[in-house]
């Protein structure tokens, strides 16, 4: 289910493909800085928006959620134990991100926007961090080396989370990856809201799933070949060798 930009967008705005890349790069870098963060995909506003929703480290605050809306800006939600809530909106985030001379600057501002502590040194990457960096790196490479418009690459969650009442597990996509479907039966403590399908992501070319990735560190292609991110990760944490091994057959 591909969401297109609203008609109010002008040619001066980034394309939907660029927003897909940018949102994943931002999300991956946020998880890299705050490794307990979980990512799900949501479609608030009656299904009109398309967001990577970052469930921020519960160790910082009781409830924090950062919405990276590919069809709008960035929103931050914070709910306190007493039920009071804070909402902040950054409508021009994508413009600032694309025009920043140093991409680290909008990332620092985004952390401050959410009230998160600054990170002086990154911790060693977890399997989940490696998975998110893989998605961001793969999309960046394949999109910039394919014809924009003719091919559309994106990554969608295993659970269709939408406020229009038509959500649920993407069973038709899981059926293409039997090993992943088997893993759906295993509940992990880190699963957002106890929903196992949130743990899985599908890499799609023109809405056709090519890979299924589990955030615990496993990927499968349509031939049933399985890849273990824990075994592929390098000490220097370079992500390109992982991309080449897992998705080399999809690279242009």
Coordinates of N, CA and C in Angstrom, one line a residue:
X1 N 0.9 -1.2 0.0 CA 0.0 0.0 0.0 C 0.9 1.2 0.0
X2 N 1.0 1.8 -1.2 CA 1.9 3.0 -1.3 C 1.1 4.3 -1.1
X3 N 1.6 5.1 -0.2 CA 0.9 6.4 0.0 C 1.6 7.5 -0.8
X4 N 0.8 8.2 -1.6 CA 1.4 9.3 -2.4 C 1.3 10.6 -1.7
X5 N 2.1 11.6 -2.2 CA 2.1 12.9 -1.6 C 0.8 13.6 -1.9
X6 N 0.3 14.4 -1.0 CA -1.0 15.1 -1.3 C -0.8 16.1 -2.4
X7 N -2.0 16.5 -3.0 CA -1.9 17.4 -4.1 C -1.4 18.8 -3.8
X8 N -1.4 19.1 -2.5 CA -0.9 20.4 -2.0 C 0.6 20.5 -2.1
X9 N 1.3 19.4 -2.3 CA 2.7 19.4 -2.4 C 3.1 20.0 -3.7
X10 N 4.1 20.8 -3.7 CA 4.6 21.4 -5.0 C 5.9 20.7 -5.4
X11 N 6.3 21.1 -6.6 CA 7.5 20.5 -7.1 C 8.8 20.8 -6.3
X12 N 8.7 21.8 -5.4 CA 9.8 22.2 -4.6 C 10.0 21.2 -3.5
X13 N 9.0 20.4 -3.2 CA 9.1 19.4 -2.1 C 9.8 18.2 -2.6
X14 N 10.5 17.4 -1.7 CA 11.1 16.2 -2.1 C 10.1 15.2 -2.6
X15 N 10.6 14.3 -3.4 CA 9.7 13.2 -4.0 C 9.4 12.2 -2.9
X16 N 8.4 11.4 -3.1 CA 8.0 10.4 -2.1 C 9.2 9.4 -1.9
X17 N 9.9 9.1 -3.0 CA 11.0 8.2 -2.9 C 12.1 8.7 -2.0
X18 N 12.4 10.0 -2.2 CA 13.5 10.7 -1.3 C 13.0 10.7 0.1
X19 N 11.7 10.9 0.3 CA 11.2 10.9 1.7 C 11.3 9.5 2.3
X20 N 11.1 8.5 1.5 CA 11.3 7.1 2.0 C 12.7 6.9 2.5
X21 N 13.7 7.3 1.7 CA 15.1 7.2 2.1 C 15.4 8.0 3.3
X22 N 15.0 9.2 3.3 CA 15.3 10.1 4.4 C 14.7 9.7 5.7
X23 N 13.5 9.2 5.7 CA 12.9 8.8 6.9 C 13.6 7.6 7.5
X24 N 14.0 6.7 6.7 CA 14.7 5.5 7.2 C 16.1 5.9 7.7
X25 N 16.8 6.8 7.1 CA 18.1 7.2 7.5 C 18.0 7.9 8.9
X26 N 17.0 8.8 9.1 CA 16.7 9.4 10.3 C 16.4 8.4 11.4
X27 N 15.5 7.5 11.1 CA 15.0 6.5 12.1 C 16.2 5.6 12.5
X28 N 17.0 5.2 11.5 CA 18.1 4.3 11.9 C 19.1 5.0 12.7
X29 N 19.4 6.3 12.5 CA 20.3 7.1 13.3 C 19.8 7.3 14.7
X30 N 18.5 7.5 14.8 CA 17.9 7.7 16.1 C 18.0 6.4 17.0
X31 N 17.8 5.3 16.4 CA 17.9 4.0 17.1 C 19.4 3.7 17.4
X32 N 20.3 4.2 16.5 CA 21.7 4.0 16.8 C 22.1 4.8 18.0
X33 N 21.5 6.0 18.2 CA 21.9 6.8 19.3 C 21.1 6.3 20.6
X34 N 19.9 5.8 20.4 CA 19.1 5.4 21.6 C 18.6 4.0 21.3
X35 N 19.4 3.0 21.5 CA 19.2 1.6 21.0 C 18.0 0.9 21.6
X36 N 17.3 1.4 22.6 CA 16.1 0.7 23.1 C 14.9 1.2 22.4
X37 N 15.0 2.2 21.4 CA 13.9 2.7 20.6 C 13.4 1.6 19.7
X38 N 12.1 1.5 19.6 CA 11.5 0.6 18.7 C 10.8 1.4 17.5
X39 N 10.7 0.8 16.3 CA 10.1 1.5 15.2 C 8.9 0.6 14.7
X40 N 7.8 1.3 14.5 CA 6.7 0.7 13.9 C 6.2 1.7 12.8
X41 N 5.3 1.2 11.9 CA 4.8 2.1 10.9 C 3.3 2.3 11.2
X42 N 2.9 3.6 11.1 CA 1.5 3.9 11.5 C 0.9 4.8 10.4
X43 N -0.4 4.9 10.3 CA -1.1 5.7 9.3 C -2.2 6.4 10.0
X44 N -1.8 7.4 10.9 CA -2.8 8.2 11.6 C -3.6 9.1 10.6
X45 N -4.6 9.9 11.2 CA -5.3 10.8 10.4 C -6.3 10.0 9.4
X46 N -6.9 9.0 9.9 CA -7.8 8.2 9.1 C -7.1 7.5 7.9
X47 N -5.8 7.2 8.1 CA -5.1 6.5 7.1 C -4.5 7.4 6.1
X48 N -4.5 8.7 6.3 CA -4.0 9.6 5.3 C -2.5 9.9 5.4
X49 N -2.0 9.7 6.6 CA -0.6 9.9 6.9 C 0.2 8.6 6.8
X50 N 1.5 8.7 6.6 CA 2.4 7.5 6.5 C 3.6 7.8 7.4
X51 N 3.7 7.2 8.6 CA 4.7 7.6 9.5 C 5.6 6.4 9.9
X52 N 6.9 6.6 10.1 CA 7.7 5.8 10.9 C 7.6 6.3 12.3
X53 N 7.0 5.5 13.2 CA 6.7 5.9 14.6 C 7.8 5.3 15.5
X54 N 8.6 6.2 16.1 CA 9.6 5.8 17.0 C 9.1 5.8 18.4
X55 N 9.1 4.6 19.0 CA 8.7 4.4 20.4 C 10.0 4.6 21.2
X56 N 10.2 5.8 21.8 CA 11.5 6.1 22.3 C 11.8 5.4 23.6
X57 N 13.0 5.3 24.0 CA 13.5 4.5 25.1 C 12.6 4.8 26.4
X58 N 11.9 3.8 26.9 CA 11.1 4.1 28.1 C 11.9 4.5 29.3
X59 N 13.2 4.3 29.2 CA 14.1 4.7 30.3 C 14.2 6.2 30.5
X60 N 13.8 6.9 29.5 CA 13.9 8.4 29.5 C 12.7 9.0 30.1
X61 N 11.5 8.6 29.7 CA 10.2 9.1 30.1 C 9.2 8.0 30.1
X62 N 8.1 8.2 30.8 CA 7.0 7.1 30.8 C 6.5 6.7 29.4
X63 N 6.3 7.7 28.6 CA 5.8 7.4 27.2 C 6.2 8.5 26.3
X64 N 6.9 8.1 25.2 CA 7.4 9.1 24.2 C 7.2 8.5 22.9
X65 N 6.8 9.3 21.9 CA 6.6 8.8 20.6 C 6.9 9.9 19.6
X66 N 7.8 9.5 18.6 CA 8.2 10.5 17.6 C 7.7 10.0 16.3
X67 N 6.9 10.8 15.6 CA 6.3 10.5 14.3 C 7.1 11.1 13.2
X68 N 7.7 10.3 12.3 CA 8.4 10.8 11.1 C 7.4 10.6 10.0
X69 N 6.6 11.6 9.7 CA 5.5 11.5 8.7 C 6.1 11.9 7.3
X70 N 6.1 10.9 6.5 CA 6.6 11.1 5.1 C 5.7 12.0 4.3
X71 N 4.5 12.2 4.7 CA 3.5 13.0 4.0 C 3.3 14.4 4.7
X72 N 4.2 14.7 5.6 CA 4.1 15.9 6.4 C 5.4 16.3 7.1
X73 N 5.3 16.6 8.4 CA 6.5 16.9 9.1 C 6.8 15.9 10.2
X74 N 7.3 16.4 11.3 CA 7.6 15.5 12.5 C 6.8 16.0 13.7
X75 N 6.3 15.0 14.4 CA 5.5 15.3 15.6 C 6.0 14.5 16.8
X76 N 6.0 15.1 17.9 CA 6.4 14.4 19.2 C 5.3 14.4 20.2
X77 N 5.0 13.2 20.7 CA 4.0 13.0 21.7 C 4.6 12.5 23.0
X78 N 4.2 13.1 24.1 CA 4.7 12.7 25.4 C 3.5 12.6 26.4
X79 N 3.3 11.5 26.9 CA 2.2 11.3 27.9 C 2.8 11.0 29.3
X80 N 2.4 11.8 30.3 CA 2.9 11.6 31.6 C 2.1 10.6 32.4
X81 N 2.6 10.1 33.5 CA 1.9 9.1 34.3 C 0.5 9.6 34.8
X82 N 0.4 10.9 35.0 CA -0.9 11.5 35.5 C -1.9 11.7 34.4
X83 N -1.5 11.3 33.1 CA -2.5 11.4 32.0 C -2.3 12.6 31.2
X84 N -1.6 13.7 31.7 CA -1.4 14.9 30.9 C -0.5 14.6 29.7
X85 N -0.7 15.3 28.6 CA 0.1 15.1 27.4 C 0.7 16.3 26.9
X86 N 1.8 16.1 26.1 CA 2.5 17.2 25.4 C 2.6 16.8 23.9
X87 N 2.3 17.8 23.1 CA 2.4 17.5 21.6 C 3.2 18.7 21.0
X88 N 4.2 18.3 20.2 CA 5.0 19.3 19.5 C 5.0 19.0 18.1
X89 N 5.0 20.0 17.2 CA 5.0 19.8 15.8 C 6.2 20.5 15.1
X90 N 6.9 19.8 14.2 CA 8.0 20.4 13.5 C 7.7 20.3 12.0
X91 N 6.9 21.1 11.4 CA 6.4 20.9 10.1 C 7.5 21.0 9.0
X92 N 8.5 21.8 9.3 CA 9.6 22.0 8.2 C 10.8 21.1 8.4
X93 N 10.6 20.0 9.2 CA 11.8 19.1 9.5 C 12.5 18.6 8.2
X94 N 11.7 18.1 7.3 CA 12.3 17.5 6.1 C 13.0 18.5 5.2
X95 N 12.5 19.7 5.2 CA 13.2 20.8 4.4 C 14.5 21.1 5.1
X96 N 14.5 21.2 6.4 CA 15.8 21.4 7.1 C 16.8 20.3 7.0
X97 N 16.2 19.1 7.0 CA 17.1 17.9 6.8 C 17.8 17.9 5.5
X98 N 17.0 18.1 4.4 CA 17.6 18.0 3.1 C 18.5 19.2 2.8
X99 N 18.3 20.3 3.5 CA 19.1 21.5 3.2 C 20.3 21.7 4.2
X100 N 20.4 20.8 5.1 CA 21.5 20.9 6.1 C 22.9 20.7 5.5
X101 N 23.8 21.6 5.8 CA 25.2 21.4 5.3 C 25.8 20.2 6.0
X102 N 25.5 20.0 7.3 CA 26.0 18.9 8.1 C 24.8 18.1 8.6
X103 N 24.6 16.8 8.1 CA 23.4 16.1 8.5 C 23.3 15.8 10.0
X104 N 24.4 15.9 10.6 CA 24.4 15.6 12.1 C 23.7 16.7 12.8
X105 N 23.6 17.9 12.2 CA 22.9 19.0 12.9 C 21.4 18.8 13.1
X106 N 20.7 18.5 12.0 CA 19.3 18.2 12.3 C 19.0 17.0 13.2
X107 N 20.0 16.1 13.2 CA 19.8 14.9 14.2 C 20.0 15.4 15.6
X108 N 20.9 16.3 15.8 CA 21.1 16.9 17.2 C 19.8 17.7 17.6
X109 N 19.3 18.4 16.6 CA 18.1 19.2 16.9 C 16.9 18.3 17.2
X110 N 16.9 17.2 16.5 CA 15.7 16.3 16.6 C 15.8 15.7 18.0
X111 N 17.0 15.3 18.5 CA 17.1 14.8 19.9 C 16.6 15.8 20.9
X112 N 17.1 17.1 20.7 CA 16.7 18.1 21.6 C 15.2 18.4 21.5
X113 N 14.6 18.3 20.3 CA 13.2 18.5 20.1 C 12.4 17.5 21.0
X114 N 12.9 16.3 21.2 CA 12.3 15.2 21.9 C 12.7 15.2 23.4
X115 N 13.6 16.1 23.8 CA 14.1 16.2 25.1 C 15.0 15.0 25.5
X116 N 15.6 14.4 24.5 CA 16.5 13.3 24.8 C 17.9 13.8 25.1
X117 N 18.7 13.1 25.9 CA 20.0 13.5 26.3 C 20.9 13.4 25.1
X118 N 21.9 14.3 25.0 CA 22.9 14.2 23.9 C 23.7 12.9 24.0
X119 N 24.2 12.4 22.9 CA 25.0 11.2 22.9 C 26.4 11.5 22.4
X120 N 27.4 11.4 23.3 CA 28.7 11.7 23.0 C 29.4 10.6 22.2
X121 N 29.1 9.4 22.5 CA 29.7 8.2 21.9 C 28.7 7.1 21.7
X122 N 28.7 6.6 20.4 CA 27.7 5.5 20.1 C 28.1 4.2 20.8
X123 N 27.1 3.5 21.2 CA 27.4 2.2 21.8 C 27.5 1.1 20.6
X124 N 28.2 0.0 20.9 CA 28.2 -1.0 19.9 C 26.8 -1.4 19.4
X125 N 26.8 -1.6 18.1 CA 25.5 -1.9 17.4 C 24.9 -3.2 17.9
X126 N 23.6 -3.2 18.2 CA 22.8 -4.4 18.4 C 22.4 -4.9 17.1
X127 N 21.8 -6.1 17.1 CA 21.2 -6.7 15.9 C 20.2 -5.8 15.3
X128 N 19.3 -5.2 16.2 CA 18.3 -4.4 15.7 C 18.8 -3.1 15.1
X129 N 19.8 -2.5 15.6 CA 20.4 -1.3 15.0 C 21.0 -1.7 13.6
X130 N 21.6 -2.8 13.5 CA 22.2 -3.3 12.3 C 21.1 -3.5 11.2
X131 N 20.0 -4.0 11.6 CA 18.8 -4.2 10.7 C 18.3 -2.9 10.2
X132 N 18.1 -1.9 11.0 CA 17.6 -0.6 10.6 C 18.6 0.1 9.7
X133 N 19.9 0.0 10.0 CA 20.9 0.6 9.2 C 21.0 -0.1 7.8
X134 N 20.8 -1.4 7.8 CA 20.7 -2.2 6.6 C 19.6 -1.7 5.7
X135 N 18.4 -1.5 6.3 CA 17.2 -1.0 5.5 C 17.6 0.4 4.9
X136 N 18.1 1.3 5.8 CA 18.4 2.6 5.3 C 19.4 2.6 4.2
X137 N 20.5 1.9 4.4 CA 21.6 1.8 3.5 C 21.2 1.2 2.1
X138 N 20.4 0.1 2.2 CA 20.0 -0.5 1.0 C 19.1 0.4 0.2
X139 N 18.1 1.0 0.8 CA 17.2 1.9 0.1 C 17.9 3.1 -0.5
X140 N 18.9 3.6 0.2 CA 19.7 4.7 -0.3 C 20.4 4.3 -1.6
X141 N 21.1 3.2 -1.6 CA 21.8 2.8 -2.7 C 20.9 2.4 -3.9
X142 N 19.9 1.6 -3.7 CA 19.2 1.1 -4.8 C 18.3 2.2 -5.4
X143 N 17.8 3.1 -4.6 CA 17.0 4.2 -5.1 C 17.8 5.2 -6.0
X144 N 19.0 5.5 -5.5 CA 19.8 6.4 -6.3 C 20.4 5.8 -7.5
X145 N 20.4 4.5 -7.6 CA 20.9 3.8 -8.8 C 19.9 3.2 -9.7
X146 N 18.6 3.5 -9.4 CA 17.5 3.1 -10.2 C 16.8 4.3 -10.8
X147 N 15.9 4.1 -11.8 CA 15.2 5.2 -12.4 C 14.1 5.6 -11.5
X148 N 14.1 6.9 -11.1 CA 13.1 7.4 -10.2 C 11.8 7.5 -11.0
X149 N 10.7 7.0 -10.4 CA 9.4 7.0 -11.1 C 9.1 5.6 -11.7
X150 N 10.0 5.0 -12.4 CA 9.8 3.7 -13.0 C 9.8 2.6 -11.9
X151 N 10.8 2.8 -11.0 CA 10.9 1.8 -9.9 C 10.7 2.5 -8.5
X152 N 9.9 1.9 -7.7 CA 9.7 2.5 -6.3 C 10.0 1.5 -5.3
X153 N 11.1 1.8 -4.5 CA 11.5 0.9 -3.4 C 11.0 1.5 -2.1
X154 N 10.5 0.6 -1.2 CA 10.2 1.1 0.1 C 10.2 -0.1 1.1
X155 N 10.0 0.2 2.3 CA 10.0 -0.8 3.4 C 8.8 -0.6 4.2
X156 N 8.0 -1.7 4.4 CA 6.8 -1.6 5.1 C 6.7 -2.6 6.2
X157 N 6.0 -2.2 7.3 CA 5.9 -3.1 8.5 C 5.1 -4.3 8.2
X158 N 5.3 -5.3 9.0 CA 4.6 -6.6 8.9 C 3.2 -6.4 9.5
X159 N 2.9 -5.3 10.2 CA 1.6 -5.1 10.7 C 1.1 -3.8 10.1
X160 N -0.1 -3.8 9.5 CA -0.7 -2.6 8.9 C -1.4 -1.9 10.0
X161 N -0.8 -0.8 10.6 CA -1.4 -0.1 11.7 C -2.0 1.2 11.1
X162 N -3.3 1.2 11.1 CA -4.0 2.4 10.5 C -5.2 2.7 11.3
X163 N -5.6 4.0 11.3 CA -6.7 4.4 12.1 C -8.0 4.4 11.3
X164 N -8.0 3.8 10.1 CA -9.2 3.7 9.3 C -10.0 2.4 9.5
X165 N -9.5 1.6 10.5 CA -10.2 0.4 10.8 C -9.9 -0.8 10.0
X166 N -8.9 -0.8 9.0 CA -8.7 -1.9 8.1 C -7.3 -2.4 8.4
X167 N -6.8 -2.4 9.6 CA -5.4 -2.8 9.8 C -5.3 -4.3 10.1
X168 N -4.1 -4.8 10.5 CA -3.9 -6.2 10.8 C -2.6 -6.7 10.2
X169 N -2.4 -8.0 10.5 CA -1.1 -8.6 10.0 C -1.2 -8.7 8.5
X170 N 0.0 -8.4 7.8 CA 0.0 -8.5 6.3 C 0.2 -10.0 6.0
X171 N -0.8 -10.8 6.1 CA -0.7 -12.2 5.9 C -0.3 -12.6 4.5
X172 N -0.8 -11.9 3.5 CA -0.4 -12.2 2.1 C 1.1 -12.0 1.9
X173 N 1.7 -11.1 2.6 CA 3.1 -10.9 2.4 C 3.9 -12.0 3.2
X174 N 3.5 -12.3 4.4 CA 4.1 -13.3 5.2 C 4.1 -14.7 4.5
X175 N 3.0 -14.9 3.8 CA 2.9 -16.2 3.1 C 4.0 -16.4 2.1
X176 N 4.7 -15.4 1.6 CA 5.8 -15.5 0.7 C 7.1 -15.9 1.4
X177 N 7.1 -15.8 2.7 CA 8.3 -16.1 3.5 C 7.9 -17.0 4.6
X178 N 7.7 -18.3 4.4 CA 7.2 -19.3 5.4 C 8.0 -19.3 6.7
X179 N 9.3 -19.1 6.6 CA 10.1 -19.1 7.8 C 9.8 -17.9 8.7
X180 N 9.5 -16.8 8.1 CA 9.1 -15.6 8.9 C 7.7 -15.8 9.5
X181 N 6.8 -16.5 8.8 CA 5.5 -16.7 9.3 C 5.6 -17.6 10.5
X182 N 6.5 -18.6 10.5 CA 6.7 -19.4 11.7 C 7.1 -18.6 12.9
X183 N 8.0 -17.6 12.6 CA 8.5 -16.8 13.7 C 7.4 -15.9 14.4
X184 N 6.3 -15.7 13.6 CA 5.2 -14.9 14.1 C 4.6 -15.5 15.4
X185 N 4.8 -16.8 15.6 CA 4.2 -17.5 16.8 C 5.0 -17.2 18.0
X186 N 6.2 -16.7 17.9 CA 7.1 -16.4 19.0 C 6.9 -15.0 19.5
X187 N 6.5 -14.8 20.7 CA 6.3 -13.5 21.3 C 7.6 -13.1 22.1
X188 N 8.1 -12.0 21.8 CA 9.3 -11.5 22.5 C 8.9 -10.3 23.4
X189 N 9.6 -10.2 24.5 CA 9.3 -9.1 25.5 C 9.4 -7.8 24.9
X190 N 10.3 -7.6 23.9 CA 10.5 -6.3 23.3 C 9.5 -6.0 22.2
X191 N 8.6 -6.9 21.8 CA 7.6 -6.6 20.8 C 6.7 -5.5 21.2
X192 N 6.6 -4.4 20.4 CA 5.7 -3.3 20.7 C 4.3 -3.8 21.0
X193 N 3.7 -3.4 22.1 CA 2.3 -3.7 22.5 C 2.0 -5.2 22.4
X194 N 3.1 -6.1 22.4 CA 2.9 -7.5 22.4 C 2.5 -8.0 21.0
X195 N 2.6 -7.2 20.0 CA 2.3 -7.6 18.6 C 3.5 -8.1 17.9
X196 N 3.6 -9.4 17.6 CA 4.8 -9.9 17.0 C 5.0 -9.4 15.6
X197 N 4.0 -9.1 14.8 CA 4.2 -8.7 13.4 C 4.9 -7.3 13.3
X198 N 4.9 -6.5 14.4 CA 5.6 -5.3 14.4 C 7.1 -5.5 14.2
X199 N 7.5 -6.7 14.6 CA 9.0 -7.0 14.6 C 9.5 -7.3 13.1
X200 N 8.6 -7.3 12.2 CA 9.0 -7.7 10.8 C 8.8 -6.5 9.8
X201 N 9.7 -6.5 8.8 CA 9.6 -5.5 7.8 C 9.8 -6.1 6.4
X202 N 9.1 -5.6 5.5 CA 9.2 -6.1 4.1 C 9.8 -5.0 3.2
X203 N 10.9 -5.4 2.5 CA 11.5 -4.5 1.5 C 10.8 -4.8 0.1
X204 N 10.1 -3.8 -0.4 CA 9.3 -4.0 -1.6 C 9.8 -3.2 -2.8
X205 N 9.7 -3.8 -4.0 CA 9.9 -3.1 -5.3 C 8.6 -3.0 -6.0
X206 N 8.1 -1.8 -6.2 CA 6.8 -1.6 -6.8 C 5.7 -2.5 -6.1
X207 N 5.7 -2.5 -4.8 CA 4.7 -3.2 -3.9 C 4.9 -4.7 -3.9
X208 N 5.9 -5.2 -4.5 CA 6.2 -6.6 -4.6 C 7.3 -6.9 -3.5
X209 N 7.0 -7.7 -2.5 CA 8.0 -8.0 -1.4 C 9.2 -8.8 -2.0
X210 N 10.4 -8.3 -1.7 CA 11.6 -9.0 -2.1 C 12.4 -9.6 -1.0
X211 N 12.3 -8.9 0.2 CA 12.9 -9.4 1.4 C 12.0 -9.3 2.6
X212 N 12.2 -10.2 3.5 CA 11.5 -10.0 4.8 C 12.6 -9.9 5.9
X213 N 12.6 -9.0 6.7 CA 13.6 -8.7 7.7 C 13.0 -8.7 9.1
X214 N 13.6 -9.5 10.0 CA 13.1 -9.5 11.4 C 14.1 -8.7 12.2
X215 N 13.6 -7.8 13.1 CA 14.5 -6.9 13.8 C 15.4 -7.6 14.8
X216 N 15.1 -8.8 15.2 CA 16.0 -9.5 16.1 C 17.2 -10.0 15.3
X217 N 17.3 -9.8 14.0 CA 18.5 -10.0 13.3 C 18.5 -11.1 12.2
X218 N 17.4 -11.3 11.5 CA 17.3 -12.3 10.5 C 16.6 -11.8 9.2
X219 N 17.1 -12.2 8.1 CA 16.5 -11.8 6.8 C 16.3 -13.0 5.9
X220 N 15.2 -13.0 5.1 CA 14.9 -14.1 4.2 C 14.6 -13.5 2.8
X221 N 15.0 -14.1 1.8 CA 14.6 -13.7 0.4 C 13.5 -14.6 -0.1
X222 N 13.1 -14.4 -1.3 CA 12.0 -15.2 -1.8 C 12.3 -16.6 -2.1
X223 N 13.6 -16.9 -2.1 CA 14.1 -18.3 -2.4 C 14.2 -19.1 -1.0
X224 N 13.9 -18.4 0.1 CA 14.0 -19.0 1.4 C 15.4 -19.0 2.0
X225 N 16.3 -18.3 1.3 CA 17.7 -18.2 1.9 C 17.6 -17.3 3.1
X226 N 18.2 -17.7 4.2 CA 18.2 -17.0 5.5 C 19.6 -16.4 5.7
X227 N 19.6 -15.2 6.3 CA 20.8 -14.5 6.6 C 20.7 -14.1 8.1
X228 N 21.8 -14.3 8.8 CA 21.9 -13.9 10.2 C 22.8 -12.7 10.3
X229 N 22.1 -11.6 10.8 CA 22.9 -10.3 10.9 C 23.9 -10.3 11.9
X230 N 23.7 -11.1 13.0 CA 24.7 -11.2 14.0 C 26.1 -11.8 13.5
X231 N 26.0 -12.7 12.6 CA 27.2 -13.3 12.0 C 27.8 -12.5 10.9
X232 N 26.9 -11.7 10.2 CA 27.4 -10.8 9.1 C 28.0 -9.5 9.6
X233 N 27.6 -9.0 10.8 CA 28.1 -7.7 11.3 C 29.6 -7.8 11.5
X234 N 30.2 -6.7 11.2 CA 31.7 -6.6 11.3 C 32.0 -5.7 12.6
X235 N 33.3 -5.9 13.0 CA 33.7 -5.2 14.2 C 33.8 -3.7 13.9
X236 N 34.1 -3.3 12.6 CA 34.1 -1.9 12.3 C 32.7 -1.3 12.0
X237 N 31.7 -2.2 12.0 CA 30.3 -1.8 11.9 C 30.0 -1.2 10.5
X238 N 30.8 -1.5 9.5 CA 30.5 -1.0 8.2 C 29.3 -1.8 7.7
X239 N 28.3 -1.1 7.1 CA 27.0 -1.7 6.8 C 27.1 -2.3 5.3
X240 N 27.9 -1.8 4.5 CA 27.9 -2.2 3.1 C 28.1 -3.7 2.9
X241 N 29.1 -4.3 3.6 CA 29.3 -5.8 3.4 C 28.0 -6.5 3.8
X242 N 27.2 -6.1 4.8 CA 26.0 -6.7 5.1 C 25.0 -6.6 4.0
X243 N 24.9 -5.4 3.4 CA 23.9 -5.1 2.3 C 24.3 -6.0 1.1
X244 N 25.6 -6.1 0.8 CA 26.0 -6.9 -0.3 C 25.7 -8.4 -0.1
X245 N 25.9 -8.9 1.1 CA 25.6 -10.3 1.3 C 24.1 -10.6 1.3
X246 N 23.3 -9.8 2.0 CA 21.9 -10.1 2.1 C 21.1 -9.7 0.9
X247 N 21.4 -8.6 0.2 CA 20.6 -8.1 -0.9 C 21.4 -7.9 -2.2
X248 N 22.6 -8.5 -2.3 CA 23.4 -8.3 -3.5 C 22.6 -8.6 -4.8
X249 N 21.8 -9.6 -4.7 CA 21.0 -10.0 -5.9 C 20.0 -9.0 -6.3
X250 N 19.7 -8.0 -5.5 CA 18.7 -7.0 -5.8 C 19.3 -5.7 -6.2
X251 N 20.6 -5.6 -6.1 CA 21.3 -4.3 -6.4 C 21.4 -4.1 -7.9
X252 N 21.2 -2.8 -8.4 CA 21.2 -2.6 -9.8 C 22.6 -2.6 -10.3

